[in-house]
XYZ file of C-alpha atoms in Angstrom:
623
model
C -57.684 32.768 50.371
C -54.270 33.710 49.134
C -53.280 34.501 45.579
C -49.982 33.871 43.879
C -48.348 36.316 41.543
C -46.647 35.137 38.364
C -42.989 34.199 38.909
C -40.314 36.047 36.983
C -37.908 33.807 35.000
C -34.194 34.264 35.635
C -31.110 32.893 33.897
C -28.322 30.974 35.583
C -25.081 32.930 35.775
C -21.909 31.052 34.913
C -18.523 31.996 36.358
C -16.171 31.122 33.519
C -13.146 30.849 35.820
C -15.065 28.395 37.969
C -16.160 26.522 34.849
C -12.585 26.209 33.622
C -11.557 24.830 37.007
C -14.457 22.375 36.862
C -13.536 21.237 33.360
C -9.807 20.911 33.941
C -9.849 19.346 37.398
C -13.071 17.324 37.495
C -14.713 16.688 34.118
C -11.632 16.120 31.961
C -8.708 13.936 32.959
C -6.151 16.149 31.182
C -5.877 19.467 29.292
C -4.958 17.397 26.230
C -8.675 17.093 25.376
C -8.714 20.660 24.010
C -7.279 19.315 20.728
C -10.133 16.853 20.548
C -12.658 19.701 20.996
C -11.070 21.674 18.155
C -11.068 18.667 15.827
C -14.594 17.740 16.837
C -16.017 21.189 16.063
C -14.256 21.227 12.687
C -15.480 17.768 11.705
C -19.041 18.541 12.782
C -18.951 21.785 10.812
C -17.905 19.864 7.669
C -20.637 17.284 8.283
C -23.254 20.027 8.631
C -22.147 21.733 5.418
C -22.244 18.459 3.492
C -25.848 18.031 4.568
C -26.495 21.414 2.942
C -24.030 21.164 0.030
C -22.958 17.564 -0.638
C -20.334 18.696 -3.167
C -18.685 21.294 -0.881
C -14.931 21.037 -0.444
C -13.427 19.420 2.657
C -10.568 21.257 4.329
C -9.383 21.015 7.931
C -5.955 22.433 8.649
C -4.379 22.522 12.111
C -1.254 24.532 12.904
C 0.774 25.614 15.922
C 3.560 28.163 16.450
C 4.522 30.944 18.831
C 2.217 29.821 21.645
C -0.812 29.823 19.338
C -2.873 26.928 18.039
C -5.014 27.508 14.929
C -7.536 25.305 13.198
C -9.289 26.238 9.966
C -12.187 24.381 8.346
C -14.437 24.764 5.320
C -17.527 23.861 7.313
C -20.966 25.346 7.816
C -19.836 28.516 9.623
C -21.943 30.829 11.827
C -23.805 34.092 11.566
C -23.498 36.842 14.212
C -26.722 35.711 15.923
C -25.567 32.095 15.970
C -22.222 33.139 17.423
C -24.017 34.869 20.302
C -26.367 31.950 20.823
C -24.108 28.959 20.313
C -20.574 29.876 21.327
C -21.409 31.588 24.587
C -24.138 29.347 25.996
C -23.394 26.254 28.060
C -25.467 23.287 26.901
C -26.529 24.781 23.552
C -25.349 23.051 20.420
C -25.744 23.834 16.749
C -26.395 20.137 16.271
C -29.755 20.355 18.107
C -33.164 21.283 16.819
C -33.919 24.925 17.429
C -30.229 25.665 17.801
C -30.152 28.340 15.122
C -29.813 26.029 12.146
C -31.725 26.754 8.939
C -31.671 23.127 7.914
C -35.090 21.548 7.593
C -36.064 19.276 10.475
C -35.866 16.059 8.462
C -32.384 16.816 7.222
C -31.301 17.907 10.663
C -32.533 14.679 12.226
C -30.676 12.604 9.650
C -27.507 14.617 10.006
C -27.518 14.836 13.788
C -26.556 11.174 14.070
C -23.287 11.927 12.285
C -22.119 14.595 14.716
C -19.430 13.847 17.286
C -20.353 16.449 19.885
C -23.415 15.977 22.042
C -23.134 18.143 25.120
C -22.754 21.724 23.891
C -19.704 22.562 25.998
C -17.853 23.235 22.759
C -15.113 25.810 22.552
C -15.407 26.817 26.200
C -13.571 23.565 27.038
C -10.524 25.019 25.268
C -10.135 27.512 28.119
C -8.387 24.718 30.013
C -5.269 25.809 28.075
C -6.234 29.135 26.425
C -6.031 32.697 27.690
C -7.981 33.932 24.674
C -10.046 32.311 21.943
C -10.663 34.093 18.645
C -13.170 32.725 16.156
C -13.540 34.134 12.627
C -16.445 32.476 10.834
C -18.676 32.893 7.804
C -21.984 31.099 7.320
C -22.666 28.826 4.337
C -26.393 28.926 5.097
C -26.656 32.690 4.552
C -24.455 33.768 1.601
C -25.215 37.445 2.261
C -24.173 37.385 5.932
C -20.886 39.117 6.714
C -17.999 37.299 8.393
C -18.124 37.376 12.191
C -15.424 37.634 14.815
C -16.145 36.139 18.256
C -13.432 37.007 20.773
C -13.484 35.635 24.313
C -11.045 35.734 27.246
C -10.759 33.566 30.320
C -12.214 36.287 32.557
C -15.659 35.382 31.202
C -16.144 38.232 28.716
C -16.607 38.062 24.960
C -17.331 40.339 22.035
C -18.985 39.715 18.685
C -18.511 41.969 15.661
C -19.066 41.758 11.957
C -16.031 41.980 9.650
C -15.649 43.184 6.052
C -16.602 40.585 3.456
C -13.002 40.230 2.310
C -11.891 39.237 5.829
C -13.118 35.720 4.979
C -14.356 35.336 1.406
C -15.396 31.677 1.705
C -17.665 29.928 4.250
C -15.982 28.182 7.144
C -14.384 28.894 10.487
C -10.940 29.705 11.852
C -10.262 29.289 15.576
C -7.117 30.713 17.191
C -6.117 29.858 20.770
C -3.521 31.797 22.716
C -1.999 29.701 25.491
C -2.390 31.071 28.990
C 0.504 31.210 31.472
C 1.410 27.749 32.702
C -0.112 25.992 29.682
C 2.485 26.800 27.015
C 3.576 23.132 26.795
C 0.198 22.247 25.302
C 0.765 24.657 22.392
C 4.194 23.289 21.351
C 3.892 22.168 17.679
C 5.214 18.647 18.305
C 2.767 18.172 21.172
C -0.186 19.486 19.190
C 0.642 17.206 16.259
C 1.011 14.197 18.585
C -2.374 14.859 20.179
C -4.022 15.441 16.813
C -2.747 12.101 15.498
C -3.805 10.354 18.666
C -7.339 11.731 18.608
C -7.959 12.151 14.899
C -6.174 9.443 12.928
C -9.457 7.673 12.071
C -11.622 10.744 11.434
C -13.581 10.620 8.148
C -12.158 13.837 6.642
C -8.592 14.598 5.664
C -6.818 16.721 8.281
C -3.354 18.241 7.856
C -0.901 19.804 10.307
C 1.484 22.713 9.774
C 4.237 23.348 12.314
C 4.931 26.864 10.953
C 8.438 26.052 9.742
C 7.683 26.398 6.046
C 7.366 22.731 5.084
C 4.444 20.978 3.486
C 1.517 20.296 5.829
C 1.586 16.707 7.074
C -1.472 14.430 7.038
C -3.021 13.603 10.416
C -5.640 11.086 9.329
C -4.626 7.540 8.427
C -7.629 5.796 6.929
C -8.896 3.212 6.444
C -8.186 1.655 9.823
C -5.549 -1.069 9.671
C -8.137 -3.798 10.338
C -10.174 -2.648 7.308
C -7.292 -2.421 4.833
C -6.814 -4.980 2.056
C -3.664 -7.125 2.262
C -2.244 -9.541 -0.319
C -2.077 -12.483 2.125
C -3.324 -13.393 5.624
C 0.281 -13.390 6.822
C 0.766 -9.825 5.570
C -2.354 -8.742 7.458
C -1.156 -10.530 10.593
C 2.202 -8.736 10.408
C 0.514 -5.358 9.888
C -1.808 -5.897 12.856
C 1.110 -6.992 15.044
C 2.935 -3.777 14.154
C -0.197 -1.756 14.914
C -0.461 -3.455 18.334
C 3.194 -2.787 19.107
C 2.728 0.888 18.207
C -0.435 1.340 20.297
C 0.102 -0.969 23.259
C 3.815 -1.767 23.259
C 3.667 -5.548 22.820
C 3.592 -8.122 20.026
C 0.358 -10.094 20.351
C 0.024 -13.857 20.571
C -2.921 -13.601 18.199
C -5.567 -11.187 16.946
C -9.358 -11.453 17.095
C -11.492 -9.519 14.590
C -14.495 -7.598 15.879
C -17.161 -6.977 13.250
C -20.675 -6.189 14.496
C -22.437 -4.312 11.670
C -25.735 -4.137 13.557
C -23.985 -2.456 16.490
C -21.766 -0.306 14.271
C -18.579 -1.784 15.741
C -15.378 -2.630 13.854
C -11.968 -3.374 15.310
C -9.599 -5.977 16.690
C -8.566 -7.481 19.995
C -4.929 -8.328 20.634
C -4.071 -11.309 22.856
C -1.505 -10.422 25.507
C 1.804 -12.352 25.246
C 2.483 -12.263 29.009
C 0.393 -13.455 31.976
C -1.776 -10.826 33.633
C -3.999 -10.836 36.683
C -7.737 -11.295 36.051
C -8.268 -8.609 38.694
C -6.528 -6.066 36.461
C -9.090 -4.079 34.493
C -7.526 -3.742 31.070
C -8.007 -0.449 29.248
C -9.328 -0.688 25.702
C -9.008 1.949 22.998
C -12.357 3.166 21.652
C -13.022 5.578 18.773
C -16.438 7.158 18.350
C -17.179 7.928 14.697
C -13.416 8.011 14.147
C -12.570 10.318 17.076
C -10.605 8.717 19.911
C -12.909 8.563 22.899
C -10.708 6.817 25.443
C -7.681 4.598 25.831
C -8.962 3.207 29.134
C -12.420 1.779 28.439
C -12.644 -0.891 31.142
C -16.317 -1.770 30.587
C -16.101 -2.725 26.918
C -15.466 -6.464 27.329
C -16.568 -9.034 29.927
C -14.320 -9.322 32.973
C -13.230 -12.812 31.961
C -11.675 -11.471 28.726
C -8.783 -10.013 30.738
C -6.205 -11.484 28.338
C -6.947 -9.146 25.407
C -6.563 -5.446 24.647
C -9.050 -4.120 22.103
C -9.113 -1.172 19.731
C -12.287 -0.397 17.812
C -14.434 2.258 16.173
C -18.159 2.573 16.870
C -20.983 4.868 15.880
C -23.659 3.578 18.269
C -22.216 3.557 21.785
C -22.849 6.598 23.987
C -20.018 8.589 25.568
C -20.065 9.974 29.085
C -20.355 13.736 29.619
C -16.582 14.165 29.481
C -16.439 12.031 26.318
C -13.602 10.090 27.919
C -15.392 6.784 28.521
C -18.441 4.783 27.490
C -21.822 5.208 29.130
C -22.803 1.855 30.623
C -26.318 1.362 29.260
C -28.285 -1.437 27.607
C -26.596 -0.851 24.257
C -23.132 -1.237 25.750
C -24.267 -4.347 27.640
C -25.463 -5.902 24.389
C -22.219 -4.978 22.586
C -20.185 -6.334 25.513
C -22.018 -9.674 25.300
C -21.523 -9.799 21.522
C -17.796 -9.050 21.800
C -17.483 -11.654 24.552
C -19.183 -14.182 22.272
C -16.637 -13.343 19.578
C -13.738 -14.001 21.956
C -15.367 -17.285 22.996
C -15.777 -18.130 19.320
C -12.071 -17.557 18.802
C -11.265 -19.935 21.666
C -13.663 -22.526 20.263
C -12.081 -22.223 16.812
C -8.648 -22.821 18.311
C -9.901 -25.814 20.264
C -11.454 -27.332 17.144
C -8.857 -26.557 14.485
C -5.577 -25.371 15.991
C -4.779 -27.071 19.321
C -1.143 -25.977 19.111
C -2.117 -22.295 19.167
C -4.595 -22.995 21.963
C -1.841 -24.721 23.931
C 0.439 -21.714 23.398
C -2.330 -19.417 24.657
C -3.052 -21.546 27.729
C 0.632 -21.865 28.530
C 0.598 -18.108 29.117
C -2.906 -17.478 30.477
C -4.030 -20.747 32.063
C -3.972 -19.384 35.615
C -6.173 -16.426 34.737
C -8.531 -18.580 32.688
C -8.840 -20.986 35.627
C -9.626 -18.114 37.958
C -12.443 -16.777 35.775
C -13.827 -20.195 34.780
C -14.792 -20.860 38.404
C -17.478 -18.174 38.136
C -18.397 -18.353 34.440
C -20.239 -21.580 33.495
C -19.889 -20.907 29.763
C -16.158 -20.320 29.991
C -15.842 -23.348 32.260
C -17.565 -25.605 29.753
C -15.489 -24.229 26.901
C -12.039 -24.249 28.466
C -12.002 -26.851 31.250
C -11.344 -29.827 28.942
C -8.283 -28.032 27.565
C -6.739 -26.552 30.695
C -3.402 -28.145 31.653
C -3.075 -30.047 34.935
C -0.245 -31.935 36.597
C -1.304 -35.583 36.734
C 0.110 -38.978 37.650
C 0.390 -39.569 33.878
C 2.312 -36.324 33.311
C 1.231 -32.784 32.416
C -1.835 -32.910 30.162
C -5.307 -31.548 29.591
C -8.352 -32.976 31.331
C -9.572 -34.104 27.915
C -6.576 -36.409 27.564
C -6.578 -37.508 31.187
C -10.300 -38.350 31.222
C -9.804 -40.563 28.168
C -7.655 -42.872 30.312
C -9.394 -42.511 33.699
C -13.124 -42.273 34.405
C -12.448 -42.301 38.167
C -10.364 -39.216 38.877
C -8.703 -38.660 42.229
C -6.974 -35.460 43.316
C -4.729 -34.330 46.126
C -5.076 -30.960 47.812
C -1.350 -30.399 48.330
C 1.583 -30.512 45.949
C 3.626 -32.497 48.489
C 0.996 -35.201 48.822
C 0.777 -35.499 45.052
C 4.516 -35.801 44.554
C 4.710 -38.540 47.125
C 1.888 -40.590 45.632
C 2.309 -39.830 41.895
C 5.012 -42.462 41.076
C 3.118 -45.157 42.962
C -0.245 -44.170 41.440
C 1.239 -44.205 37.919
C 2.727 -47.658 38.448
C -0.614 -49.074 39.589
C -2.989 -47.363 37.138
C -4.511 -44.913 39.622
C -5.476 -41.581 38.047
C -4.437 -38.723 40.341
C -4.402 -34.978 39.623
C -2.394 -32.456 41.575
C -4.962 -29.908 42.824
C -2.484 -28.197 45.100
C -2.073 -25.254 42.751
C -4.280 -22.172 42.800
C -7.888 -22.744 41.627
C -7.351 -26.403 40.585
C -9.346 -27.995 43.420
C -12.300 -25.676 42.742
C -12.290 -26.496 39.038
C -12.075 -30.243 39.589
C -15.057 -30.031 41.902
C -16.981 -28.459 38.984
C -15.815 -31.032 36.417
C -18.801 -33.440 36.847
C -21.149 -30.573 35.895
C -19.389 -30.423 32.515
C -18.662 -34.162 32.142
C -21.330 -36.048 34.146
C -19.818 -39.443 33.263
C -16.674 -38.639 35.261
C -16.357 -39.321 38.982
C -14.078 -36.897 40.816
C -13.095 -37.576 44.438
C -10.381 -36.427 46.769
C -7.696 -39.065 47.167
C -8.058 -41.095 50.353
C -5.877 -43.713 51.970
C -8.344 -46.507 51.216
C -8.410 -45.829 47.463
C -4.616 -46.019 47.227
C -4.334 -49.088 49.432
C -6.900 -50.954 47.354
C -4.860 -50.405 44.195
C -1.642 -51.792 45.726
C -0.889 -55.489 45.391
C -1.819 -57.596 48.437
C 0.844 -59.763 50.060
C 0.212 -63.551 49.932
C -1.673 -64.738 53.001
C 1.121 -67.098 54.041
C 3.683 -64.280 53.969
C 1.422 -61.946 55.927
C 0.797 -64.645 58.586
C 4.530 -65.201 58.908
C 4.995 -61.467 59.510
C 2.115 -61.183 61.999
C 4.391 -60.634 65.066
C 6.256 -57.880 63.226
C 3.021 -56.174 62.150
C 1.641 -56.406 65.690
C 4.764 -54.678 67.033
C 4.539 -51.983 64.361
C 0.861 -51.263 65.077
C 1.482 -51.076 68.799
C 4.311 -48.585 68.330
C 2.270 -46.315 66.035
C -1.004 -46.495 67.917
C -0.176 -43.261 69.874
C 0.195 -41.518 66.493
C -3.323 -42.612 65.435
C -1.774 -44.471 62.519
C -2.576 -47.963 61.229
C 0.023 -50.211 59.595
C -0.693 -52.098 56.362
C 1.546 -54.455 54.392
C 1.389 -54.281 50.596
C 3.629 -54.906 47.594
C 4.041 -51.952 45.260
C 6.323 -50.156 42.857
C 8.784 -48.519 42.907
C 10.743 -50.984 45.021
C 13.029 -48.217 46.335
C 10.186 -46.736 48.433
C 10.137 -48.633 51.774
C 7.033 -47.030 53.254
C 4.218 -44.730 52.217
C 2.307 -42.444 54.575
C -1.328 -41.963 53.551
C -4.129 -39.971 55.067
C -7.152 -37.973 53.923
C -9.215 -35.078 55.171
C -11.207 -37.187 57.612
C -8.051 -38.749 59.013
C -6.482 -35.325 59.476
C -9.599 -34.050 61.233
C -9.552 -37.054 63.579
C -5.866 -36.500 64.298
C -6.492 -32.817 65.071
C -9.399 -33.803 67.341
C -7.166 -36.225 69.224
C -4.448 -33.585 69.650
C -7.021 -31.097 70.959
C -8.408 -33.733 73.322
C -4.993 -34.279 74.880
C -4.595 -30.579 75.757
C -8.227 -29.801 76.684
C -9.734 -29.406 80.154
C -12.333 -31.809 81.493
C -15.305 -29.983 79.953
C -13.834 -29.874 76.464
C -12.467 -33.402 76.819
C -16.010 -34.656 77.234
C -17.265 -32.692 74.252
C -14.369 -33.721 71.991
C -14.624 -37.305 73.143
C -18.290 -37.354 72.155
C -17.291 -36.207 68.668
C -15.054 -39.235 68.104
C -16.256 -41.014 65.019
C -15.399 -44.018 62.929
C -13.470 -42.051 60.315
C -10.493 -43.911 58.779
C -7.148 -43.179 60.316
C -3.844 -42.419 58.640
C -1.961 -45.421 57.285
C 1.670 -46.377 57.053
C 1.866 -48.765 54.073
C 4.980 -50.937 54.235
C 6.379 -52.159 50.912
C 6.953 -55.919 51.053
C 8.994 -55.658 47.833
C 11.575 -53.469 49.567
C 14.587 -55.416 50.996
C 14.883 -53.075 54.000
C 11.347 -53.909 55.136
C 12.137 -57.621 54.981
C 15.304 -57.193 57.035
C 13.492 -55.142 59.675
C 10.715 -57.739 59.822
C 13.360 -60.427 60.505
C 15.008 -58.622 63.438
C 14.947 -60.783 66.593
C 14.946 -57.789 68.965
C 11.384 -56.491 69.427
C 12.566 -53.146 70.855
C 14.865 -52.610 67.884
C 12.041 -53.547 65.525
C 9.799 -50.937 67.149
C 12.499 -48.275 66.835
C 12.995 -49.139 63.157
C 9.231 -48.887 62.514
C 9.179 -45.455 64.162
C 12.039 -44.424 61.882
C 10.114 -45.631 58.818
C 7.092 -43.645 59.989
C 9.200 -40.505 60.468
C 10.874 -40.876 57.073
C 7.531 -41.382 55.283
C 6.055 -38.395 57.144
C 8.974 -36.186 56.108
C 8.686 -37.360 52.502
C 5.040 -36.282 52.477
C 6.162 -32.818 53.731
C 3.263 -32.546 56.135
C 3.593 -30.325 59.193
C 4.862 -32.228 62.215
C 2.879 -32.318 65.436
C 4.755 -32.206 68.773
C 4.106 -35.935 69.149
C 5.650 -36.596 65.730
C 8.755 -34.571 66.570
C 9.135 -36.490 69.838
C 8.831 -39.813 67.998
C 11.437 -38.768 65.405
C 13.920 -37.735 68.095
C 13.332 -40.963 70.039
C 13.786 -43.144 66.953
C 16.920 -41.304 65.851
C 18.534 -41.555 69.272
C 17.434 -45.197 69.611
C 19.122 -46.133 66.349
C 22.291 -44.269 67.358
C 22.316 -46.066 70.687
C 21.828 -49.452 69.014
C 24.592 -48.695 66.520
C 27.074 -47.648 69.215
C 26.198 -50.663 71.428
C 26.781 -52.923 68.471
C 30.238 -51.420 67.994
C 31.030 -51.820 71.724
C 29.881 -55.448 71.610
C 32.106 -56.177 68.612
C 35.078 -54.497 70.288
C 34.511 -56.566 73.445
C 34.372 -59.778 71.427
C 37.569 -58.871 69.639
C 39.265 -58.196 73.013
C 38.285 -61.613 74.381
C 39.866 -63.252 71.414
């Protein structure tokens, strides 16, 4: 039997140089966060003192000059023991229970929720720019304690000593940073003031900045937030918010959406982008935590489909990540994200119900992105699909308007096919939508799920032919020889010939096919070039699918003249020319067989024309 001896506890050793490298190159995105740490410590110190002395003065003054950055506050302060324990220990915070505070536990628990800092890295983060940090502090909890100086350098050493009582008569803390070589730019007064305004404009206590040039200290905070300020009219508020958006994000918004979730502790606005943007682009939103800027690039704040807005808000419930530069994606954030998404949807619904002109202006800019996201978001699809603009045979309009006139909706998969058929469909009451643009075919396929009473089908040759006016039986019988010649000539192209009367009269022939016809044509082309094995397989796949159709317009004078030609060969050449012209008008890709037919028809017509001239010249010579 073996016995174990008690283990001896040891402490982790921290290499401060290594820690600074970790903070500056891995945890924090930029050295600029040191200003946030200074402001955060000062604000938390004020909050802690107010828990002890509610009537205590509030003073936070930031200054910069000569490569030094100084911040002074009238907060809770520290004793010598607290300075040892709190300022030099990674992970320890004066905001935690057992952290050296003399506050009673109940008061501490109530106050802790108001603190900004949560990770205890504290002043050590300032070594990303500082060579030396000097802290002079006096505790408000122990009136008899002497002021304390804590002095640390970036080599990992620090000293703590008590100072005479007159070194700091009042409670509070002063922190002085001396910039290290290579970081002087971060201590320039203009830069420090810019960062302080960026991080601290919404903080709850008044903060001033002194550039050391003898002028009056300038205010840093600018409260209340612009979305919470009273304005004489809605228009005045709209103008103020537009100016705020231009200052923060650099654009004038199409509209603004208020965010007000008291239960979640969220207040702010979302600005609608005035230019199209890709739904794949993860927009960065500006988030303040208890007034302190947390991040300008929060990409998990809103649902992905809300790509068309940029938000700025303040919250006191969402959790920051360890670097305090983004939001921790937990259940609370998920609930807030859903609630904010519902607010954006509510804004869209309000526009749809009460302000269709503003909705139209929004969709004119963002319709492509909305279409992209609606394919995967049933709620967004149901909300926006009736209002999305489409190109139709009745003109550009929303599906809401188009469905009011057509319960049977047909669509084409290519822009070229639509443009060929649109004038004819409009003249004969056939409702056709151009689904040749990005996402449109997918959305139309989903339309019956939103509007079950609508029937949506891809346009086929039969549907168009049925809508065209039939030719009187007597006229069609009289043209039977012509039609027989035309069908014989186009049989190698797997194309039927149909005679109809339709508008506009100027169109002599219309080439129609559908997906099944194209598949059959591709199968036939593959069969012609396949070996014996594949010929048998492809031949077995031959079905009864409808073929492409060349619809001849009996109202067109050219068709009547061609039908009356006495020369059967010339008639066949003319029919091939009509086929080629209709095929080119549809802008479909030409197969080798189609190119051969076009060349043959063109040369045949040239030959006929030149023979006709020779015949006339010969007749003139005989005279």
